[in-house]
Amino acid sequence: MDKYLCEPCGYIYDPAIGDPEGGIAPGTAFEDIPDDWVCPICGVGKDMFVKVD
């Protein structure tokens, strides 16, 4: 599964870790995160994330 970078703050969403504090279980692909989820660091939406190669 791909990792995704929050462009404004540099947070990286790693599907192996998820975002437990945000209700996202480990093993959850970025594409499967609800659309209303926001970056746990700066609060921007999923549309501000880009796939990390």
mmCIF file of C-alpha atoms in Angstrom:
data_model
loop_
_atom_site.group_PDB
_atom_site.id
_atom_site.type_symbol
_atom_site.label_atom_id
_atom_site.label_comp_id
_atom_site.label_asym_id
_atom_site.label_seq_id
_atom_site.Cartn_x
_atom_site.Cartn_y
_atom_site.Cartn_z
ATOM 1 C CA MET A 1 0.000 0.000 0.000
ATOM 2 C CA ASP A 2 1.150 3.494 -0.845
ATOM 3 C CA LYS A 3 2.127 6.206 1.625
ATOM 4 C CA TYR A 4 0.731 9.708 1.219
ATOM 5 C CA LEU A 5 2.300 13.068 2.076
ATOM 6 C CA CYS A 6 0.406 16.060 3.443
ATOM 7 C CA GLU A 7 1.867 18.855 1.321
ATOM 8 C CA PRO A 8 1.188 21.722 3.773
ATOM 9 C CA CYS A 9 2.840 20.179 6.856
ATOM 10 C CA GLY A 10 4.867 17.143 5.772
ATOM 11 C CA TYR A 11 2.883 14.497 7.688
ATOM 12 C CA ILE A 12 3.074 11.099 6.002
ATOM 13 C CA TYR A 13 0.103 8.756 6.191
ATOM 14 C CA ASP A 14 1.479 5.221 6.425
ATOM 15 C CA PRO A 15 -1.217 2.564 5.943
ATOM 16 C CA ALA A 16 0.792 0.107 8.054
ATOM 17 C CA ILE A 17 0.308 2.470 11.011
ATOM 18 C CA GLY A 18 -3.007 4.109 10.124
ATOM 19 C CA ASP A 19 -4.223 6.962 12.342
ATOM 20 C CA PRO A 20 -5.521 5.260 15.495
ATOM 21 C CA GLU A 21 -6.246 8.581 17.232
ATOM 22 C CA GLY A 22 -8.271 9.633 14.182
ATOM 23 C CA GLY A 23 -10.190 6.356 14.072
ATOM 24 C CA ILE A 24 -8.239 4.851 11.157
ATOM 25 C CA ALA A 25 -7.089 1.299 11.887
ATOM 26 C CA PRO A 26 -3.644 0.013 10.874
ATOM 27 C CA GLY A 27 -3.820 -1.634 7.459
ATOM 28 C CA THR A 28 -6.283 0.920 6.043
ATOM 29 C CA ALA A 29 -5.384 2.055 2.525
ATOM 30 C CA PHE A 30 -5.486 5.826 1.955
ATOM 31 C CA GLU A 31 -8.226 5.323 -0.632
ATOM 32 C CA ASP A 32 -10.389 3.623 2.021
ATOM 33 C CA ILE A 33 -10.178 6.474 4.552
ATOM 34 C CA PRO A 34 -13.496 8.381 4.832
ATOM 35 C CA ASP A 35 -13.580 11.607 2.814
ATOM 36 C CA ASP A 36 -14.175 13.685 5.957
ATOM 37 C CA TRP A 37 -10.881 12.555 7.562
ATOM 38 C CA VAL A 38 -8.333 15.344 8.064
ATOM 39 C CA CYS A 39 -4.585 15.463 8.633
ATOM 40 C CA PRO A 40 -3.910 14.816 12.341
ATOM 41 C CA ILE A 41 -1.193 17.494 12.357
ATOM 42 C CA CYS A 42 -2.570 20.476 10.436
ATOM 43 C CA GLY A 43 -6.229 19.603 9.769
ATOM 44 C CA VAL A 44 -6.354 19.803 5.962
ATOM 45 C CA GLY A 45 -8.470 17.386 3.935
ATOM 46 C CA LYS A 46 -7.457 14.345 1.899
ATOM 47 C CA ASP A 47 -7.281 16.472 -1.254
ATOM 48 C CA MET A 48 -4.072 18.074 0.054
ATOM 49 C CA PHE A 49 -2.222 14.742 0.144
ATOM 50 C CA VAL A 50 -0.035 13.359 -2.638
ATOM 51 C CA LYS A 51 1.247 9.828 -3.152
ATOM 52 C CA VAL A 52 4.859 9.259 -2.088
ATOM 53 C CA ASP A 53 6.952 7.261 -4.577
#
